[in-house]
Tab-separated table of C-alpha atoms in Angstrom:
chain	number	residue	atom	x	y	z
A	1	MET	CA	55.530	64.564	70.041
A	2	PHE	CA	59.033	65.242	68.767
A	3	PRO	CA	62.218	66.162	70.704
A	4	PHE	CA	61.920	69.707	69.330
A	5	ALA	CA	58.305	70.127	70.523
A	6	PHE	CA	57.682	72.601	73.340
A	7	GLU	CA	56.451	69.907	75.762
A	8	TRP	CA	59.485	67.652	75.315
A	9	VAL	CA	61.570	66.866	78.417
A	10	ASN	CA	65.011	65.304	78.133
A	11	ASP	CA	64.468	62.439	80.555
A	12	PRO	CA	64.807	58.630	80.149
A	13	VAL	CA	61.019	58.119	80.176
A	14	HIS	CA	60.537	60.368	77.137
A	15	PHE	CA	63.419	58.731	75.311
A	16	VAL	CA	62.243	55.156	76.014
A	17	PHE	CA	58.539	55.822	75.427
A	18	MET	CA	58.709	58.005	72.348
A	19	GLY	CA	61.789	56.132	71.089
A	20	SER	CA	59.834	52.839	71.126
A	21	VAL	CA	56.909	54.418	69.292
A	22	TYR	CA	59.100	55.900	66.573
A	23	THR	CA	61.107	52.662	66.255
A	24	VAL	CA	57.886	50.721	65.617
A	25	LEU	CA	56.565	53.306	63.152
A	26	ILE	CA	59.883	53.498	61.270
A	27	LEU	CA	60.093	49.683	61.108
A	28	LEU	CA	56.577	49.472	59.666
A	29	VAL	CA	57.337	52.151	57.072
A	30	ILE	CA	60.578	50.369	56.087
A	31	ILE	CA	58.787	47.002	55.757
A	32	LEU	CA	56.038	48.483	53.586
A	33	HIS	CA	58.536	50.272	51.352
A	34	TYR	CA	60.731	47.168	51.101
A	35	CYS	CA	57.762	45.051	50.002
A	36	GLY	CA	56.529	47.730	47.607
A	37	ILE	CA	59.941	48.200	45.961
A	38	ARG	CA	60.680	44.458	45.789
A	39	GLY	CA	57.220	43.814	44.328
A	40	PHE	CA	57.760	46.540	41.745
A	41	LEU	CA	61.221	45.189	40.792
A	42	ASP	CA	59.843	41.630	40.494
A	43	TRP	CA	57.080	42.885	38.259
A	44	LEU	CA	59.591	44.858	36.161
A	45	CYS	CA	61.926	41.840	35.772
A	46	LYS	CA	59.043	39.547	34.827
A	47	LYS	CA	57.882	42.075	32.272
A	48	GLU	CA	61.365	42.209	30.743
A	49	ASP	CA	61.558	38.405	30.703
A	50	HIS	CA	58.210	38.334	28.986
A	51	ASN	CA	59.397	40.822	26.354
A	52	ASP	CA	62.616	38.822	25.742
A	53	HIS	CA	60.647	35.716	24.816
B	1	MET	CA	17.627	45.171	36.090
B	2	ARG	CA	20.628	45.355	33.757
B	3	PHE	CA	22.436	47.342	36.396
B	4	PHE	CA	21.807	44.569	38.945
B	5	ALA	CA	22.928	41.893	36.471
B	6	LYS	CA	26.172	43.794	35.919
B	7	PHE	CA	26.828	43.900	39.654
B	8	SER	CA	26.016	40.214	39.954
B	9	GLU	CA	28.534	39.478	37.196
B	10	LEU	CA	31.181	41.549	38.955
B	11	ASP	CA	30.413	39.744	42.231
B	12	SER	CA	30.952	36.325	40.603
B	13	ALA	CA	34.244	37.518	39.135
B	14	LEU	CA	35.518	38.543	42.589
B	15	ILE	CA	34.683	35.281	44.396
B	16	PRO	CA	37.786	33.048	44.887
B	17	LYS	CA	38.144	30.141	42.452
B	18	GLY	CA	37.021	26.664	43.465
B	19	VAL	CA	34.743	27.734	46.327
B	20	LYS	CA	30.987	28.103	46.501
B	21	ARG	CA	29.183	31.178	47.840
B	22	CYS	CA	25.502	32.054	48.184
B	23	SER	CA	23.795	34.008	45.392
B	24	PHE	CA	24.357	37.748	45.096
B	25	GLN	CA	20.686	38.433	45.976
B	26	CYS	CA	20.958	36.343	49.130
B	27	PHE	CA	24.128	38.164	50.105
B	28	LEU	CA	22.507	41.568	49.604
B	29	VAL	CA	19.527	40.566	51.781
B	30	TRP	CA	21.900	39.398	54.533
B	31	ILE	CA	23.904	42.645	54.423
B	32	GLY	CA	20.616	44.593	54.405
B	33	ILE	CA	19.384	42.773	57.524
B	34	LEU	CA	22.639	43.622	59.328
B	35	HIS	CA	22.150	47.284	58.441
B	36	ILE	CA	18.948	47.557	60.531
B	37	PRO	CA	20.577	47.240	64.004
B	38	LEU	CA	23.636	48.993	62.586
B	39	MET	CA	21.565	52.113	61.892
B	40	VAL	CA	20.295	52.110	65.511
B	41	GLY	CA	23.944	52.144	66.591
B	42	VAL	CA	24.751	54.970	64.182
B	43	VAL	CA	21.861	57.030	65.611
B	44	ALA	CA	23.090	56.361	69.165
B	45	THR	CA	26.649	57.390	68.212
B	46	LEU	CA	25.435	60.573	66.541
B	47	MET	CA	23.380	61.339	69.658
B	48	CYS	CA	26.515	61.021	71.811
B	49	TRP	CA	28.487	63.314	69.522
B	50	GLY	CA	25.659	65.782	68.927
B	51	LEU	CA	24.031	65.940	72.356
B	52	ALA	CA	27.123	65.129	74.475
B	53	LEU	CA	27.585	62.313	76.974
B	54	ASN	CA	24.640	63.305	79.159
B	55	VAL	CA	22.472	61.144	76.886
B	56	THR	CA	24.230	58.188	78.579
B	57	TYR	CA	24.082	56.980	82.181
B	58	LEU	CA	27.758	57.803	82.745
B	59	ASN	CA	28.288	60.262	85.594
B	60	ASN	CA	30.964	61.548	87.953
B	61	ASN	CA	30.832	58.302	89.952
B	62	PHE	CA	31.119	56.174	86.826
B	63	PRO	CA	33.240	57.902	84.189
B	64	PHE	CA	34.207	54.354	83.144
B	65	GLY	CA	31.135	52.336	82.170
B	66	LEU	CA	30.048	49.887	79.511
B	67	TRP	CA	32.241	51.458	76.848
B	68	ILE	CA	35.493	50.979	78.760
B	69	ALA	CA	34.540	47.485	79.935
B	70	ALA	CA	33.638	46.564	76.329
B	71	ASP	CA	36.840	48.166	75.126
B	72	LEU	CA	38.954	46.075	77.477
B	73	GLY	CA	36.889	43.021	76.552
B	74	VAL	CA	37.253	43.324	72.766
B	75	ILE	CA	40.960	44.048	73.078
B	76	ALA	CA	41.367	40.834	75.090
B	77	LEU	CA	39.278	38.897	72.553
B	78	GLY	CA	41.365	40.368	69.733
B	79	ALA	CA	44.481	38.896	71.352
B	80	GLY	CA	43.820	35.795	69.256
B	81	ALA	CA	45.408	37.664	66.332
B	82	PHE	CA	48.734	38.405	67.974
B	83	PHE	CA	48.939	35.115	69.857
B	84	THR	CA	48.081	32.996	66.805
B	85	GLY	CA	50.596	35.057	64.793
B	86	PHE	CA	53.190	34.461	67.512
B	87	LEU	CA	52.527	30.700	67.507
B	88	ARG	CA	52.552	30.522	63.707
B	89	TYR	CA	55.511	32.753	62.804
B	90	ILE	CA	57.747	32.697	65.885
B	91	VAL	CA	57.026	29.335	67.603
B	92	LYS	CA	56.521	27.900	64.067
B	93	ILE	CA	53.424	25.755	64.587
B	94	ASP	CA	52.827	25.193	60.899
B	95	GLU	CA	49.225	23.917	61.136
B	96	LEU	CA	48.098	27.332	62.347
B	97	LYS	CA	48.680	28.800	58.878
B	98	ASN	CA	45.156	27.540	58.186
B	99	ILE	CA	43.535	29.823	60.740
B	100	VAL	CA	45.982	32.719	61.160
B	101	ASN	CA	44.348	34.752	58.350
B	102	PHE	CA	40.974	34.534	60.014
B	103	ALA	CA	42.517	35.401	63.396
B	104	VAL	CA	43.849	38.584	61.750
B	105	VAL	CA	40.369	39.406	60.396
B	106	VAL	CA	38.892	38.978	63.885
B	107	GLY	CA	41.738	41.073	65.318
B	108	VAL	CA	41.119	43.910	62.854
B	109	ILE	CA	37.442	44.003	63.871
B	110	CYS	CA	38.216	43.917	67.602
B	111	TYR	CA	40.799	46.699	67.458
B	112	ALA	CA	38.674	48.824	65.112
B	113	ALA	CA	35.825	48.353	67.607
B	114	ALA	CA	38.062	49.373	70.515
B	115	GLN	CA	39.110	52.565	68.752
B	116	GLY	CA	35.606	53.298	67.527
B	117	ILE	CA	34.128	52.910	71.008
B	118	LEU	CA	36.850	55.161	72.428
B	119	GLY	CA	36.016	57.704	69.709
B	120	VAL	CA	32.527	57.937	71.219
B	121	ASP	CA	33.654	57.687	74.829
B	122	ILE	CA	36.030	60.643	74.706
B	123	GLY	CA	33.038	62.831	73.855
B	124	GLN	CA	34.999	65.132	71.580
B	125	PRO	CA	36.675	62.936	68.948
B	126	LEU	CA	38.032	66.013	67.205
B	127	ARG	CA	40.439	66.279	70.134
B	128	GLY	CA	41.434	62.618	69.952
B	129	TRP	CA	44.877	63.541	68.634
B	130	PHE	CA	45.689	65.354	71.928
B	131	ILE	CA	46.740	62.060	73.525
B	132	PHE	CA	49.421	61.624	70.832
B	133	TRP	CA	50.743	65.159	70.727
B	134	HIS	CA	50.410	66.128	74.403
B	135	ALA	CA	51.462	62.660	75.543
B	136	ASN	CA	51.709	62.094	79.293
B	137	VAL	CA	54.500	59.529	79.126
B	138	HIS	CA	53.948	58.498	82.753
B	139	SER	CA	50.386	57.337	82.073
B	140	MET	CA	49.553	53.707	81.334
B	141	LEU	CA	46.571	54.896	79.284
B	142	THR	CA	48.906	56.860	77.013
B	143	GLU	CA	50.906	53.692	76.486
B	144	VAL	CA	47.669	51.866	75.690
B	145	ALA	CA	46.621	54.550	73.172
B	146	PHE	CA	49.984	54.469	71.390
B	147	CYS	CA	50.225	50.668	71.349
B	148	ILE	CA	46.632	50.133	70.184
B	149	THR	CA	47.053	52.626	67.355
B	150	CYS	CA	50.361	51.087	66.249
B	151	TYR	CA	49.021	47.553	66.600
B	152	PHE	CA	45.977	48.430	64.518
B	153	MET	CA	48.411	49.529	61.797
B	154	VAL	CA	50.192	46.174	62.161
B	155	LEU	CA	46.874	44.327	61.795
B	156	CYS	CA	45.999	46.355	58.691
B	157	ILE	CA	49.392	45.451	57.191
B	158	GLU	CA	48.712	41.777	58.019
B	159	TYR	CA	45.264	42.060	56.399
B	160	PHE	CA	46.567	43.875	53.303
B	161	PRO	CA	48.059	40.782	51.536
B	162	LEU	CA	44.652	39.092	51.843
B	163	ILE	CA	43.125	41.897	49.762
B	164	LEU	CA	45.964	41.596	47.246
B	165	GLU	CA	45.250	37.866	46.973
B	166	ASN	CA	41.761	38.498	45.664
B	167	ARG	CA	41.302	36.638	42.390
B	168	ARG	CA	40.971	39.788	40.271
B	169	ILE	CA	43.837	41.695	41.900
B	170	TYR	CA	46.288	38.810	42.245
B	171	LYS	CA	46.605	38.256	38.506
B	172	PHE	CA	48.368	41.605	38.124
B	173	GLY	CA	52.120	41.338	38.592
B	174	PHE	CA	52.710	44.168	41.028
B	175	PRO	CA	50.098	43.269	43.728
B	176	HIS	CA	51.193	39.639	43.390
B	177	GLY	CA	54.816	40.595	44.149
B	178	VAL	CA	53.869	42.874	47.058
B	179	ALA	CA	51.678	40.160	48.618
B	180	HIS	CA	54.501	37.637	48.233
B	181	HIS	CA	57.063	39.909	49.940
B	182	LEU	CA	54.607	40.887	52.664
B	183	HIS	CA	54.217	37.187	53.460
B	184	GLU	CA	58.010	36.903	53.632
B	185	THR	CA	58.251	39.734	56.167
B	186	MET	CA	55.337	38.430	58.258
B	187	PRO	CA	57.557	37.027	61.085
B	188	THR	CA	58.992	40.529	61.665
B	189	ILE	CA	55.529	42.086	61.561
B	190	ALA	CA	54.246	39.396	63.945
B	191	ALA	CA	57.153	40.121	66.326
B	192	ILE	CA	56.289	43.850	66.328
B	193	GLY	CA	52.671	42.867	67.002
B	194	VAL	CA	53.712	40.712	69.961
B	195	PHE	CA	55.790	43.569	71.424
B	196	LEU	CA	52.914	46.053	71.096
B	197	SER	CA	50.243	43.639	72.327
B	198	PHE	CA	52.269	42.620	75.360
B	199	PHE	CA	52.466	46.225	76.509
B	200	HIS	CA	48.939	47.380	75.779
B	201	GLN	CA	47.249	44.253	77.149
B	202	GLY	CA	49.368	44.618	80.262
B	203	SER	CA	48.901	48.347	80.642
B	204	LEU	CA	45.123	47.933	80.478
B	205	GLY	CA	45.510	45.723	83.537
B	206	GLY	CA	47.947	48.165	85.057
B	207	VAL	CA	45.362	50.970	85.029
B	208	PRO	CA	43.156	49.499	87.831
B	209	GLY	CA	46.201	47.979	89.516
B	210	VAL	CA	47.831	51.350	90.260
B	211	LEU	CA	44.692	52.906	91.816
B	212	TYR	CA	46.092	53.001	95.344
B	213	GLY	CA	42.996	54.863	96.548
B	214	ARG	CA	40.811	51.883	95.638
B	215	PRO	CA	41.761	48.776	97.654
B	216	PHE	CA	39.450	46.579	95.567
B	217	ALA	CA	41.664	46.988	92.498
B	218	PHE	CA	45.068	48.070	93.808
B	219	ARG	CA	47.862	45.510	93.645
B	220	GLU	CA	51.541	45.428	94.423
B	221	GLY	CA	53.785	44.206	91.656
B	222	PHE	CA	57.105	43.878	89.937
B	223	LEU	CA	59.041	47.150	89.318
B	224	VAL	CA	56.482	49.649	87.939
B	225	TRP	CA	53.987	46.951	86.886
B	226	PRO	CA	51.251	45.770	89.282
B	227	TRP	CA	50.346	42.058	89.190
B	228	THR	CA	47.189	42.927	87.237
B	229	PHE	CA	49.508	43.896	84.343
B	230	PHE	CA	50.648	40.289	83.973
B	231	LEU	CA	47.235	38.784	84.745
B	232	PHE	CA	45.638	40.809	81.954
B	233	ILE	CA	48.217	39.604	79.429
B	234	LEU	CA	47.726	36.002	80.475
B	235	SER	CA	43.931	36.207	80.478
B	236	ALA	CA	43.963	37.818	77.015
B	237	ILE	CA	46.127	35.093	75.479
B	238	ALA	CA	43.950	32.491	77.203
B	239	CYS	CA	40.695	33.770	75.715
B	240	GLY	CA	41.838	35.242	72.363
B	241	PRO	CA	42.264	31.860	70.611
B	242	CYS	CA	38.905	30.720	72.041
B	243	PHE	CA	37.228	33.748	70.469
B	244	THR	CA	38.853	32.913	67.128
B	245	ILE	CA	37.505	29.350	67.429
B	246	LEU	CA	34.062	30.675	68.344
B	247	ILE	CA	33.864	33.078	65.393
B	248	THR	CA	35.190	30.376	63.043
B	249	TRP	CA	32.420	28.062	64.275
B	250	ILE	CA	29.764	30.775	63.775
B	251	THR	CA	31.088	31.447	60.251
B	252	GLU	CA	30.973	27.706	59.527
B	253	LYS	CA	27.363	27.544	60.727
B	254	PHE	CA	26.334	30.442	58.474
B	255	ALA	CA	28.326	29.081	55.524
B	256	ARG	CA	26.950	25.570	56.239
B	257	LYS	CA	30.319	23.929	55.638
B	258	ARG	CA	33.589	23.094	57.364
B	259	LEU	CA	36.258	25.741	56.815
B	260	VAL	CA	39.078	24.613	59.114
B	261	LYS	CA	40.222	21.090	59.960
B	262	ARG	CA	39.545	19.872	63.502
B	263	ASN	CA	43.238	19.293	64.299
B	264	VAL	CA	43.944	23.018	63.794
B	265	ILE	CA	41.099	23.985	66.128
B	266	ASP	CA	42.304	21.382	68.610
B	267	ILE	CA	45.816	22.869	68.759
B	268	LEU	CA	44.421	26.331	69.507
B	269	ALA	CA	41.952	24.980	72.070
B	270	LYS	CA	44.655	22.961	73.855
B	271	ILE	CA	47.018	25.949	74.102
B	272	SER	CA	44.152	28.161	75.229
B	273	GLY	CA	43.211	25.630	77.927
B	274	ARG	CA	46.744	25.512	79.303
B	275	MET	CA	46.969	29.295	79.361
B	276	LEU	CA	43.584	29.533	81.072
B	277	ALA	CA	44.630	26.986	83.720
B	278	LEU	CA	47.853	28.907	84.405
B	279	TYR	CA	45.887	32.166	84.578
B	280	LEU	CA	43.373	30.694	87.042
B	281	ILE	CA	46.146	29.445	89.348
B	282	LEU	CA	47.877	32.853	89.364
B	283	LYS	CA	44.569	34.728	89.693
B	284	THR	CA	43.579	32.566	92.679
B	285	ILE	CA	46.940	33.208	94.367
B	286	ASP	CA	46.561	36.928	93.634
B	287	THR	CA	42.998	36.956	95.056
B	288	LEU	CA	44.008	35.140	98.244
B	289	TYR	CA	47.020	37.411	98.774
B	290	TRP	CA	44.890	40.483	98.080
B	291	VAL	CA	42.237	39.325	100.593
B	292	LYS	CA	44.942	39.131	103.280
B	293	VAL	CA	46.720	42.399	102.433
B	294	ALA	CA	43.522	44.434	101.998
B	295	GLY	CA	42.145	42.985	105.256
B	296	ASP	CA	45.313	43.988	107.134
B	297	VAL	CA	44.986	47.625	106.014
B	298	GLY	CA	41.316	47.913	107.040
B	299	SER	CA	39.429	46.854	103.926
B	300	PRO	CA	37.893	43.499	104.847
B	301	PHE	CA	37.031	41.083	102.070
B	302	ARG	CA	33.285	41.166	102.862
B	303	SER	CA	33.171	44.949	102.300
B	304	PHE	CA	34.001	44.413	98.601
B	305	TYR	CA	31.009	42.140	98.090
B	306	ALA	CA	28.539	43.743	100.511
B	307	ASN	CA	26.355	45.438	97.910
B	308	GLN	CA	24.179	43.827	95.268
B	309	PRO	CA	24.467	43.232	92.378
B	310	TYR	CA	28.147	42.739	93.239
B	311	GLY	CA	27.782	39.967	95.832
B	312	TYR	CA	29.993	36.902	96.347
B	313	TRP	CA	28.325	35.314	93.327
B	314	VAL	CA	30.504	37.571	91.144
B	315	LEU	CA	33.671	35.864	92.369
B	316	VAL	CA	32.159	32.372	92.032
B	317	MET	CA	30.896	33.162	88.547
B	318	GLU	CA	34.127	34.752	87.292
B	319	LEU	CA	36.596	32.190	88.597
B	320	GLY	CA	34.407	29.086	88.842
B	321	ILE	CA	31.734	28.897	86.191
B	322	LEU	CA	33.444	31.095	83.606
B	323	GLY	CA	36.983	29.994	84.518
B	324	VAL	CA	37.400	26.502	85.956
B	325	ILE	CA	34.688	24.828	83.815
B	326	PRO	CA	36.081	25.985	80.437
B	327	ALA	CA	39.617	25.191	81.621
B	328	ILE	CA	38.627	21.596	82.456
B	329	ILE	CA	36.894	21.166	79.093
B	330	LEU	CA	39.805	22.677	77.145
B	331	LEU	CA	42.392	20.589	78.992
B	332	SER	CA	40.595	17.294	78.420
B	333	THR	CA	41.324	15.767	75.007
B	334	LYS	CA	38.045	13.825	75.013
B	335	ALA	CA	35.930	16.864	75.929
B	336	ARG	CA	37.708	19.022	73.352
B	337	GLN	CA	36.792	16.633	70.585
B	338	ASN	CA	33.097	17.022	71.358
B	339	GLU	CA	32.200	20.099	69.312
B	340	ASN	CA	29.306	21.207	71.525
B	341	LEU	CA	31.442	21.055	74.658
B	342	LEU	CA	34.309	22.869	72.917
B	343	ILE	CA	32.043	25.712	71.814
B	344	LEU	CA	30.497	25.890	75.291
B	345	ALA	CA	34.006	26.203	76.764
B	346	CYS	CA	34.931	28.940	74.288
B	347	LEU	CA	31.686	30.783	75.050
B	348	LEU	CA	32.248	30.565	78.829
B	349	ASN	CA	35.881	31.620	78.470
B	350	CYS	CA	34.965	34.698	76.382
B	351	ALA	CA	32.113	35.610	78.746
B	352	GLY	CA	34.573	35.249	81.636
B	353	ILE	CA	36.947	37.780	80.131
B	354	PHE	CA	34.122	40.297	79.704
B	355	MET	CA	33.038	39.734	83.292
B	356	ASN	CA	36.612	40.185	84.528
B	357	ARG	CA	36.959	43.465	82.620
B	358	TRP	CA	33.583	44.685	83.918
B	359	ILE	CA	34.641	43.869	87.489
B	360	MET	CA	38.020	45.589	87.116
B	361	THR	CA	36.429	48.792	85.807
B	362	VAL	CA	32.815	49.157	86.932
B	363	GLN	CA	32.852	47.200	90.195
B	364	THR	CA	36.099	48.936	91.152
B	365	LEU	CA	34.304	52.283	90.876
B	366	ALA	CA	31.153	50.969	92.592
B	367	VAL	CA	32.775	49.708	95.809
B	368	PRO	CA	32.587	52.537	98.406
B	369	VAL	CA	36.022	53.756	99.500
B	370	MET	CA	35.305	56.117	102.404
B	371	SER	CA	33.190	55.243	105.435
B	372	PHE	CA	30.703	57.975	104.499
B	373	ASP	CA	30.482	56.857	100.849
B	374	LYS	CA	27.208	55.388	99.691
B	375	PHE	CA	27.018	52.507	97.236
B	376	ILE	CA	25.838	53.708	93.851
B	377	SER	CA	25.119	51.263	91.076
B	378	TYR	CA	25.466	51.792	87.346
B	379	HIS	CA	23.424	50.329	84.520
B	380	PRO	CA	24.111	51.379	80.933
B	381	ASN	CA	21.225	52.791	78.870
B	382	TRP	CA	20.171	51.920	75.310
B	383	VAL	CA	22.460	54.586	73.800
B	384	GLU	CA	25.505	52.916	75.334
B	385	TYR	CA	24.362	49.421	74.343
B	386	ALA	CA	23.492	50.446	70.772
B	387	SER	CA	26.734	52.351	70.158
B	388	THR	CA	28.724	49.394	71.539
B	389	LEU	CA	26.805	46.716	69.621
B	390	LEU	CA	27.224	48.795	66.455
B	391	TRP	CA	30.669	47.190	66.163
B	392	LEU	CA	29.202	43.725	66.367
B	393	TRP	CA	27.074	44.406	63.264
B	394	LEU	CA	29.957	46.136	61.499
B	395	GLY	CA	32.144	43.151	62.350
B	396	ALA	CA	29.564	40.755	60.899
B	397	ILE	CA	29.456	42.788	57.665
B	398	PHE	CA	33.257	42.886	57.511
B	399	ILE	CA	33.548	39.111	58.012
B	400	SER	CA	30.808	38.496	55.419
B	401	LEU	CA	32.608	40.608	52.823
B	402	THR	CA	36.023	39.142	53.641
B	403	TYR	CA	34.729	35.561	53.557
B	404	ARG	CA	32.930	36.139	50.263
B	405	TYR	CA	35.722	37.783	48.312
B	406	LEU	CA	39.048	36.855	49.908
B	407	PRO	CA	40.806	33.495	50.301
B	408	ILE	CA	40.978	33.452	54.098
B	409	PHE	CA	40.486	29.723	54.679
B	410	PRO	CA	43.233	27.759	52.856
B	411	GLN	CA	41.561	24.412	53.681
B	412	GLU	CA	38.105	25.343	52.372
B	413	LYS	CA	38.586	23.839	48.901
B	414	GLU	CA	39.986	20.599	50.288
B	415	LEU	CA	37.195	20.231	52.847
B	416	ASN	CA	34.402	21.145	50.425
B	417	PRO	CA	35.178	19.779	46.944
B	418	TYR	CA	32.457	20.513	44.404
């Protein structure tokens, strides 16, 4: 449920509850992307190193 | 025959280096055997979805039956994953790195089972998404649904690097790098897991605790949380590690070799024992206080245990035999070092958690509330048993596959040189 959904109510319970859920989901997405991008960059750098030799 | 030989070759290539596994034929027979009871469970599940819930013994008196009790039970048993992760990555008990992977595997199975059982229990799984979109933010069950779903994602992320570490996948640069960075971020992931687990374990306890129309389960509490909220968290972290030890022991028996060093098991057992002792003290205080308060408002203690099969033996069994005995064994260093006693303690502890969850759901509904109410008992039928046990067989298949192809026990090579 998003703040623009028809059932949304602007009260602290909605903000805390849904806010916690979205914080967790966003954190997980960031972590996965961070690991994916770092892994890709590592692989790219190693490949370049390999080509240099 | 050539086709089979090709598969056998592929199987050998996927097995981690330096460890021994049974032959491919043996493995196929084992997986085939597990599929027999699994199919019974699949039939039972399809019956529930196709013919509706009237094929079960659930009724208006018992909308919560075996499925919910089993759900609460497996979620408590799966707490080994978050608690071991917490001890390993946040408290920094380094020895636990040798069992944390397996705790995650057990956690994945438990939480998949919880969601799978709920998928049958709600009757119309196609409407399962309603709880997320039309969320009642005042309901503890909504909190449970959100936290369990998010925590299952966390467990899958924790399991993912294990897949990437498979011998054939790990040699590629990209999966290697991703697995490495996922390991680096594991403390953050473990912290998110602790946050989610704390709330859903607690809220599962909060559900019976807020039933003010049912004096057997209702409790006062702290702010919006009844005492059962905290007792459920404590009982889950007391039994979760024991379940991990128990499944490790079963895996060792099937594999016919040691997979984890005894000192690692001992650390988990000791912590579990302390948690169980603390839980039993608080649970006893809670029970005594509840006996007094409920008696004062006209619900005498004897009325809760007046009808069989829920006599006084339930209380003795839950707190005494399945509580005090394992706590004594787990707290004693000498008893812990005896493997048979340790496994007995783990077994009793895990059985105790299931009994507690059964009492808090089914017995709560069974105890008559009004003076004109009659006691009605509930016994699950084969459909409920089969669709619940389905997850046991699926879990066994999942562990078999994971153990065969992924490096989940870092000490295996050292303990079994060949």
